């Protein structure tokens, strides 16, 4: 190399282009990648929630013909319907992607906000670490819950004369009759 | 230290409000709000996993006046952040950088955020088939 070297930077560091923080443009780039992923994912979520509400309410209206039932708000959304919707393979996959992209994007964004407004180094680092750890924990929490929904049989979906239920009956632990109704909790006290 | 303290910039109290800076601030605010709203989504998913009782409790909360207010505010924040995020992605691609285009896209994002929010809620309420 000829001429005065005006920088202490090695050629390799310059070529790598990762800067002093060793991550280069990764933060900026991943924020854009997750943003792009979130465009279709969030639109899918909103549209499919509305579509699910429509199909769910059609079932409800169909069931309530000839009865006095006129409850139609968010609390009349069927648990079994939501559970089978969230547990279907397509919804499960898209929800996991949504949760992953959302929390990745959120922690990148919150990191920048903290870096901009918190100037005490110790508080700043602790806040950023907390945001990152909480985001990861919440994302894992949501994914585990989605796996439970997708892979574990809901008690409500097991017919009450199913062997699994009748096993309990022989040991005198049958669900009280009030709890056998479709869609109601079977968890009896004790 | 300078002997004469210089005026600091930006002086938010003195600046005249402009659409571009307001939308930039809103992008950050809605981003933070949506991060908080993500807690609600996780809570809802966990409630479904826990069972009908937890789910009913969550649905009752979401269906209350306060719950619906939160959902409405978050849905607007989501549509705004989504629209303005697409505006940012266009800038990243080098599109629409001149002042006139920035103002036009800004107003489009504002209008789209309100229109999409209202459309989504009308679609939801038409499913419930009930009055507010």
Short mmCIF file of C-alpha atoms in Angstrom, two decimals:
data_model
loop_
_atom_site.label_atom_id
_atom_site.label_comp_id
_atom_site.label_asym_id
_atom_site.label_seq_id
_atom_site.Cartn_x
_atom_site.Cartn_y
_atom_site.Cartn_z
CA UNK A 1 0.00 0.00 0.00
CA UNK A 2 1.48 3.35 -1.02
CA UNK A 3 0.70 6.78 0.35
CA UNK A 4 -0.06 7.81 3.90
CA UNK A 5 -2.52 5.60 5.73
CA UNK A 6 -4.87 8.17 7.28
CA UNK A 7 -6.94 5.65 9.17
CA UNK A 8 -6.22 3.08 11.82
CA UNK A 9 -8.70 0.78 10.20
CA UNK A 10 -7.35 -2.36 8.55
CA UNK A 11 -8.19 -3.17 4.96
CA UNK A 12 -10.10 -6.23 6.12
CA UNK A 13 -12.31 -4.16 8.45
CA UNK A 14 -13.03 -1.75 5.62
CA UNK A 15 -13.99 -4.57 3.27
CA UNK A 16 -16.20 -6.25 5.85
CA UNK A 17 -17.98 -2.93 6.44
CA UNK A 18 -19.29 -3.96 9.84
CA UNK A 19 -18.26 -0.82 11.72
CA UNK A 20 -17.29 -0.52 15.35
CA UNK A 21 -20.43 -2.28 16.59
CA UNK A 22 -19.57 -5.30 14.37
CA UNK A 23 -23.09 -5.60 13.01
CA UNK A 24 -22.94 -3.12 10.12
CA UNK A 25 -26.32 -2.42 8.56
CA UNK A 26 -27.91 -5.55 10.03
CA UNK A 27 -30.27 -3.68 12.38
CA UNK A 28 -31.47 -1.37 9.60
CA UNK A 29 -31.75 -4.23 7.12
CA UNK A 30 -33.63 -6.63 9.41
CA UNK A 31 -36.09 -3.87 10.28
CA UNK A 32 -36.89 -3.60 6.56
CA UNK A 33 -37.04 -7.37 6.06
CA UNK A 34 -39.47 -7.83 8.96
CA UNK A 35 -41.47 -4.79 7.80
CA UNK A 36 -41.88 -6.38 4.36
CA UNK A 37 -42.97 -9.66 5.95
CA UNK A 38 -45.45 -7.87 8.18
CA UNK A 39 -47.27 -6.15 5.30
CA UNK A 40 -49.04 -9.33 4.09
CA UNK A 41 -49.11 -10.96 7.53
CA UNK A 42 -50.96 -8.13 9.31
CA UNK A 43 -53.39 -7.71 6.41
CA UNK A 44 -54.03 -11.46 6.45
CA UNK A 45 -54.65 -11.36 10.21
CA UNK A 46 -57.21 -8.54 10.05
CA UNK A 47 -59.04 -9.98 7.04
CA UNK A 48 -59.16 -13.53 8.39
CA UNK A 49 -60.36 -12.40 11.83
CA UNK A 50 -63.25 -10.58 10.14
CA UNK A 51 -63.97 -13.59 7.90
CA UNK A 52 -63.90 -15.89 10.92
CA UNK A 53 -66.33 -13.59 12.77
CA UNK A 54 -68.69 -13.81 9.79
CA UNK A 55 -68.60 -17.62 9.51
CA UNK A 56 -68.80 -18.02 13.29
CA UNK A 57 -71.84 -15.77 13.54
CA UNK A 58 -73.53 -17.64 10.67
CA UNK A 59 -73.22 -20.81 12.76
CA UNK A 60 -74.54 -18.99 15.81
CA UNK A 61 -77.49 -17.56 13.91
CA UNK A 62 -78.18 -21.01 12.42
CA UNK A 63 -78.16 -22.61 15.88
CA UNK A 64 -80.36 -19.96 17.40
CA UNK A 65 -83.23 -20.21 14.89
CA UNK A 66 -86.42 -20.77 16.84
CA UNK A 67 -84.81 -19.78 20.12
CA UNK A 68 -84.72 -16.53 22.02
CA UNK A 69 -80.95 -16.13 21.68
CA UNK A 70 -80.13 -12.62 20.53
CA UNK A 71 -76.64 -12.29 21.97
CA UNK A 72 -74.31 -11.16 19.30
CA UNK A 73 -71.19 -9.44 20.52
CA UNK A 74 -67.58 -10.46 21.05
CA UNK A 75 -68.51 -12.58 24.07
CA UNK A 76 -70.73 -14.77 21.87
CA UNK A 77 -67.78 -15.76 19.70
CA UNK A 78 -67.55 -19.54 19.95
CA UNK A 79 -64.53 -20.94 21.78
CA UNK A 80 -64.58 -24.14 19.78
CA UNK A 81 -64.72 -22.14 16.54
CA UNK A 82 -61.77 -19.93 17.47
CA UNK A 83 -59.80 -22.91 18.68
CA UNK A 84 -60.28 -24.92 15.51
CA UNK A 85 -59.50 -21.83 13.39
CA UNK A 86 -56.26 -21.03 15.29
CA UNK A 87 -55.34 -24.71 15.32
CA UNK A 88 -55.68 -25.29 11.58
CA UNK A 89 -52.30 -25.79 9.89
CA UNK A 90 -52.45 -22.65 7.71
CA UNK A 91 -53.54 -20.34 10.54
CA UNK A 92 -51.00 -21.91 12.88
CA UNK A 93 -48.15 -21.37 10.42
CA UNK A 94 -49.12 -17.80 9.57
CA UNK A 95 -49.65 -16.91 13.24
CA UNK A 96 -46.17 -18.20 14.14
CA UNK A 97 -44.71 -16.12 11.30
CA UNK A 98 -46.74 -13.09 12.39
CA UNK A 99 -45.63 -13.39 16.02
CA UNK A 100 -41.99 -13.93 15.04
CA UNK A 101 -41.82 -11.03 12.58
CA UNK A 102 -43.83 -8.76 14.88
CA UNK A 103 -41.67 -9.18 17.99
CA UNK A 104 -38.43 -9.07 15.99
CA UNK A 105 -39.60 -5.82 14.36
CA UNK A 106 -40.89 -4.41 17.67
CA UNK A 107 -37.66 -4.99 19.59
CA UNK A 108 -35.59 -3.42 16.79
CA UNK A 109 -37.87 -0.37 16.80
CA UNK A 110 -37.99 -0.02 20.60
CA UNK A 111 -34.20 -0.30 20.71
CA UNK A 112 -33.90 2.79 18.48
CA UNK A 113 -36.43 4.70 20.57
CA UNK A 114 -34.48 3.89 23.76
CA UNK A 115 -31.16 4.79 22.14
CA UNK A 116 -32.60 8.15 21.08
CA UNK A 117 -34.14 9.22 24.37
CA UNK A 118 -32.29 7.44 27.18
CA UNK A 119 -28.86 8.98 27.58
CA UNK A 120 -27.63 7.37 30.78
CA UNK A 121 -25.57 4.47 29.54
CA UNK A 122 -26.45 2.05 32.35
CA UNK A 123 -30.21 2.70 32.12
CA UNK A 124 -30.05 2.53 28.33
CA UNK A 125 -28.33 -0.86 28.23
CA UNK A 126 -30.60 -2.35 30.88
CA UNK A 127 -33.71 -1.04 29.07
CA UNK A 128 -32.59 -2.44 25.72
CA UNK A 129 -31.76 -5.81 27.26
CA UNK A 130 -35.13 -5.93 29.00
CA UNK A 131 -36.94 -5.11 25.74
CA UNK A 132 -35.04 -7.82 23.87
CA UNK A 133 -35.51 -10.49 26.54
CA UNK A 134 -39.19 -9.64 27.06
CA UNK A 135 -39.82 -9.72 23.30
CA UNK A 136 -38.23 -13.15 23.02
CA UNK A 137 -40.11 -14.44 26.07
CA UNK A 138 -43.46 -13.14 24.79
CA UNK A 139 -42.89 -14.56 21.32
CA UNK A 140 -42.00 -17.98 22.78
CA UNK A 141 -45.04 -17.76 25.06
CA UNK A 142 -47.34 -17.09 22.09
CA UNK A 143 -45.79 -19.84 19.95
CA UNK A 144 -46.08 -22.42 22.76
CA UNK A 145 -49.72 -21.40 23.25
CA UNK A 146 -50.30 -21.81 19.50
CA UNK A 147 -48.69 -25.27 19.64
CA UNK A 148 -50.97 -26.24 22.52
CA UNK A 149 -53.95 -25.03 20.48
CA UNK A 150 -52.82 -26.86 17.35
CA UNK A 151 -51.58 -30.14 18.81
CA UNK A 152 -53.37 -30.80 22.06
CA UNK A 153 -56.96 -31.96 21.87
CA UNK A 154 -59.32 -29.48 23.40
CA UNK A 155 -61.41 -31.14 26.12
CA UNK A 156 -64.47 -29.61 24.49
CA UNK A 157 -63.75 -31.38 21.23
CA UNK A 158 -63.80 -34.85 22.83
CA UNK A 159 -67.32 -36.31 22.82
CA UNK A 160 -68.53 -37.00 26.35
CA UNK A 161 -69.02 -40.72 25.60
CA UNK A 162 -65.44 -41.01 24.32
CA UNK A 163 -63.32 -43.66 26.17
CA UNK A 164 -61.09 -40.87 27.48
CA UNK A 165 -64.05 -39.38 29.27
CA UNK A 166 -65.54 -42.70 30.35
CA UNK A 167 -62.29 -43.62 32.07
CA UNK A 168 -62.99 -40.83 34.51
CA UNK A 169 -66.57 -42.05 34.92
CA UNK A 170 -65.46 -45.47 36.23
CA UNK A 171 -63.41 -43.83 38.95
CA UNK A 172 -66.27 -41.63 39.97
CA UNK A 173 -64.73 -38.48 38.53
CA UNK A 174 -67.24 -37.90 35.80
CA UNK A 175 -67.98 -34.33 34.85
CA UNK A 176 -71.12 -33.04 36.44
CA UNK A 177 -73.99 -33.01 33.92
CA UNK A 178 -73.98 -29.21 33.86
CA UNK A 179 -70.51 -29.25 32.41
CA UNK A 180 -71.23 -31.68 29.57
CA UNK A 181 -72.81 -29.08 27.35
CA UNK A 182 -71.04 -28.40 24.08
CA UNK A 183 -68.48 -25.66 24.48
CA UNK A 184 -68.65 -25.34 28.24
CA UNK A 185 -65.74 -26.00 30.57
CA UNK A 186 -65.26 -29.55 31.79
CA UNK A 187 -62.75 -28.63 34.45
CA UNK A 188 -64.66 -29.62 37.54
CA UNK A 189 -63.45 -28.35 40.89
CA UNK A 190 -61.22 -30.70 42.82
CA UNK B 1 -17.82 24.71 27.18
CA UNK B 2 -18.83 27.65 24.97
CA UNK B 3 -18.97 30.99 26.79
CA UNK B 4 -22.23 31.85 25.07
CA UNK B 5 -24.75 28.98 25.05
CA UNK B 6 -25.98 28.56 21.52
CA UNK B 7 -29.65 27.93 20.79
CA UNK B 8 -30.41 24.27 20.52
CA UNK B 9 -32.12 22.75 17.54
CA UNK B 10 -34.70 21.38 17.08
CA UNK B 11 -36.81 23.74 19.14
CA UNK B 12 -40.13 21.93 19.00
CA UNK B 13 -42.02 24.75 20.71
CA UNK B 14 -41.01 27.28 18.07
CA UNK B 15 -41.23 25.23 14.92
CA UNK B 16 -44.41 25.49 12.89
CA UNK B 17 -46.01 22.06 12.68
CA UNK B 18 -45.59 20.38 9.32
CA UNK B 19 -47.30 17.27 8.02
CA UNK B 20 -44.01 15.48 7.36
CA UNK B 21 -42.65 15.85 10.89
CA UNK B 22 -46.03 15.10 12.52
CA UNK B 23 -46.32 11.87 10.53
CA UNK B 24 -42.76 10.95 11.48
CA UNK B 25 -43.54 11.44 15.19
CA UNK B 26 -46.80 9.51 14.77
CA UNK B 27 -44.93 6.63 13.15
CA UNK B 28 -42.78 6.27 16.25
CA UNK B 29 -45.70 6.73 18.66
CA UNK B 30 -47.87 4.16 16.88
CA UNK B 31 -44.90 1.79 16.77
CA UNK B 32 -44.49 1.95 20.55
CA UNK B 33 -48.27 1.64 21.02
CA UNK B 34 -48.35 -1.43 18.77
CA UNK B 35 -45.54 -3.03 20.76
CA UNK B 36 -47.77 -2.65 23.84
CA UNK B 37 -50.72 -3.95 21.81
CA UNK B 38 -48.70 -7.07 20.99
CA UNK B 39 -49.10 -7.96 24.69
CA UNK B 40 -52.85 -8.08 24.13
CA UNK B 41 -52.46 -10.43 21.16
CA UNK B 42 -50.25 -12.76 23.22
CA UNK B 43 -52.73 -12.63 26.11
CA UNK B 44 -55.57 -13.53 23.73
CA UNK B 45 -53.68 -16.48 22.20
CA UNK B 46 -52.69 -17.76 25.64
CA UNK B 47 -56.33 -17.45 26.79
CA UNK B 48 -57.45 -19.65 23.88
CA UNK B 49 -54.80 -22.21 24.85
CA UNK B 50 -55.83 -22.13 28.52
CA UNK B 51 -59.46 -22.98 27.88
CA UNK B 52 -63.02 -21.69 27.57
CA UNK B 53 -63.09 -19.85 30.91
CA UNK B 54 -59.97 -17.79 30.26
CA UNK B 55 -61.17 -17.21 26.70
CA UNK B 56 -64.59 -16.00 27.88
CA UNK B 57 -62.92 -13.61 30.34
CA UNK B 58 -60.72 -12.18 27.59
CA UNK B 59 -63.60 -11.84 25.14
CA UNK B 60 -65.68 -10.07 27.80
CA UNK B 61 -62.84 -7.61 28.37
CA UNK B 62 -62.32 -7.02 24.64
CA UNK B 63 -66.06 -6.62 24.12
CA UNK B 64 -66.41 -4.01 26.87
CA UNK B 65 -66.49 -0.32 25.99
CA UNK B 66 -62.91 0.11 27.18
CA UNK B 67 -61.80 -3.04 25.36
CA UNK B 68 -63.39 -1.92 22.12
CA UNK B 69 -61.83 1.51 22.52
CA UNK B 70 -58.40 -0.12 22.87
CA UNK B 71 -59.03 -2.38 19.87
CA UNK B 72 -60.23 0.58 17.80
CA UNK B 73 -57.21 2.71 18.72
CA UNK B 74 -54.83 -0.16 18.07
CA UNK B 75 -56.44 -1.00 14.73
CA UNK B 76 -55.98 2.60 13.60
CA UNK B 77 -52.39 2.61 14.88
CA UNK B 78 -51.81 -0.63 12.98
CA UNK B 79 -53.20 0.69 9.69
CA UNK B 80 -51.30 3.97 10.09
CA UNK B 81 -48.00 2.28 10.92
CA UNK B 82 -48.55 -0.17 8.06
CA UNK B 83 -49.29 2.58 5.52
CA UNK B 84 -46.52 4.89 6.68
CA UNK B 85 -44.17 1.91 6.86
CA UNK B 86 -44.85 1.22 3.18
CA UNK B 87 -44.13 4.94 2.58
CA UNK B 88 -40.79 4.48 4.35
CA UNK B 89 -40.01 1.37 2.29
CA UNK B 90 -40.66 3.38 -0.87
CA UNK B 91 -38.21 6.05 0.34
CA UNK B 92 -35.68 3.28 1.04
CA UNK B 93 -36.09 2.26 -2.59
CA UNK B 94 -35.43 5.88 -3.60
CA UNK B 95 -39.00 6.67 -4.62
CA UNK B 96 -41.04 9.79 -3.80
CA UNK B 97 -38.31 11.81 -2.16
CA UNK B 98 -39.21 15.31 -3.38
CA UNK B 99 -41.26 17.55 -1.11
CA UNK B 100 -44.42 17.47 -3.18
CA UNK B 101 -44.44 13.68 -3.37
CA UNK B 102 -43.69 13.40 0.37
CA UNK B 103 -46.71 15.57 1.19
CA UNK B 104 -48.96 13.73 -1.24
CA UNK B 105 -47.98 10.28 0.06
CA UNK B 106 -48.38 11.61 3.61
CA UNK B 107 -51.97 12.66 3.05
CA UNK B 108 -52.68 9.38 1.26
CA UNK B 109 -51.39 7.47 4.30
CA UNK B 110 -53.54 9.55 6.68
CA UNK B 111 -56.67 9.04 4.57
CA UNK B 112 -55.97 5.33 4.05
CA UNK B 113 -55.45 4.73 7.77
CA UNK B 114 -58.87 6.13 8.64
CA UNK B 115 -60.66 4.52 5.70
CA UNK B 116 -59.18 1.07 6.38
CA UNK B 117 -59.99 1.34 10.10
CA UNK B 118 -63.62 2.24 9.40
CA UNK B 119 -63.95 -0.48 6.72
CA UNK B 120 -62.49 -3.14 9.03
CA UNK B 121 -64.85 -2.18 11.88
CA UNK B 122 -67.89 -2.01 9.62
CA UNK B 123 -66.98 -5.46 8.29
CA UNK B 124 -66.62 -6.76 11.84
CA UNK B 125 -69.85 -5.25 13.05
CA UNK B 126 -71.77 -6.48 10.01
CA UNK B 127 -70.72 -9.98 11.11
CA UNK B 128 -72.12 -9.41 14.57
CA UNK B 129 -75.22 -8.02 12.92
CA UNK B 130 -75.86 -5.82 15.90
CA UNK B 131 -75.89 -2.14 16.67
CA UNK B 132 -73.08 -0.44 18.55
#
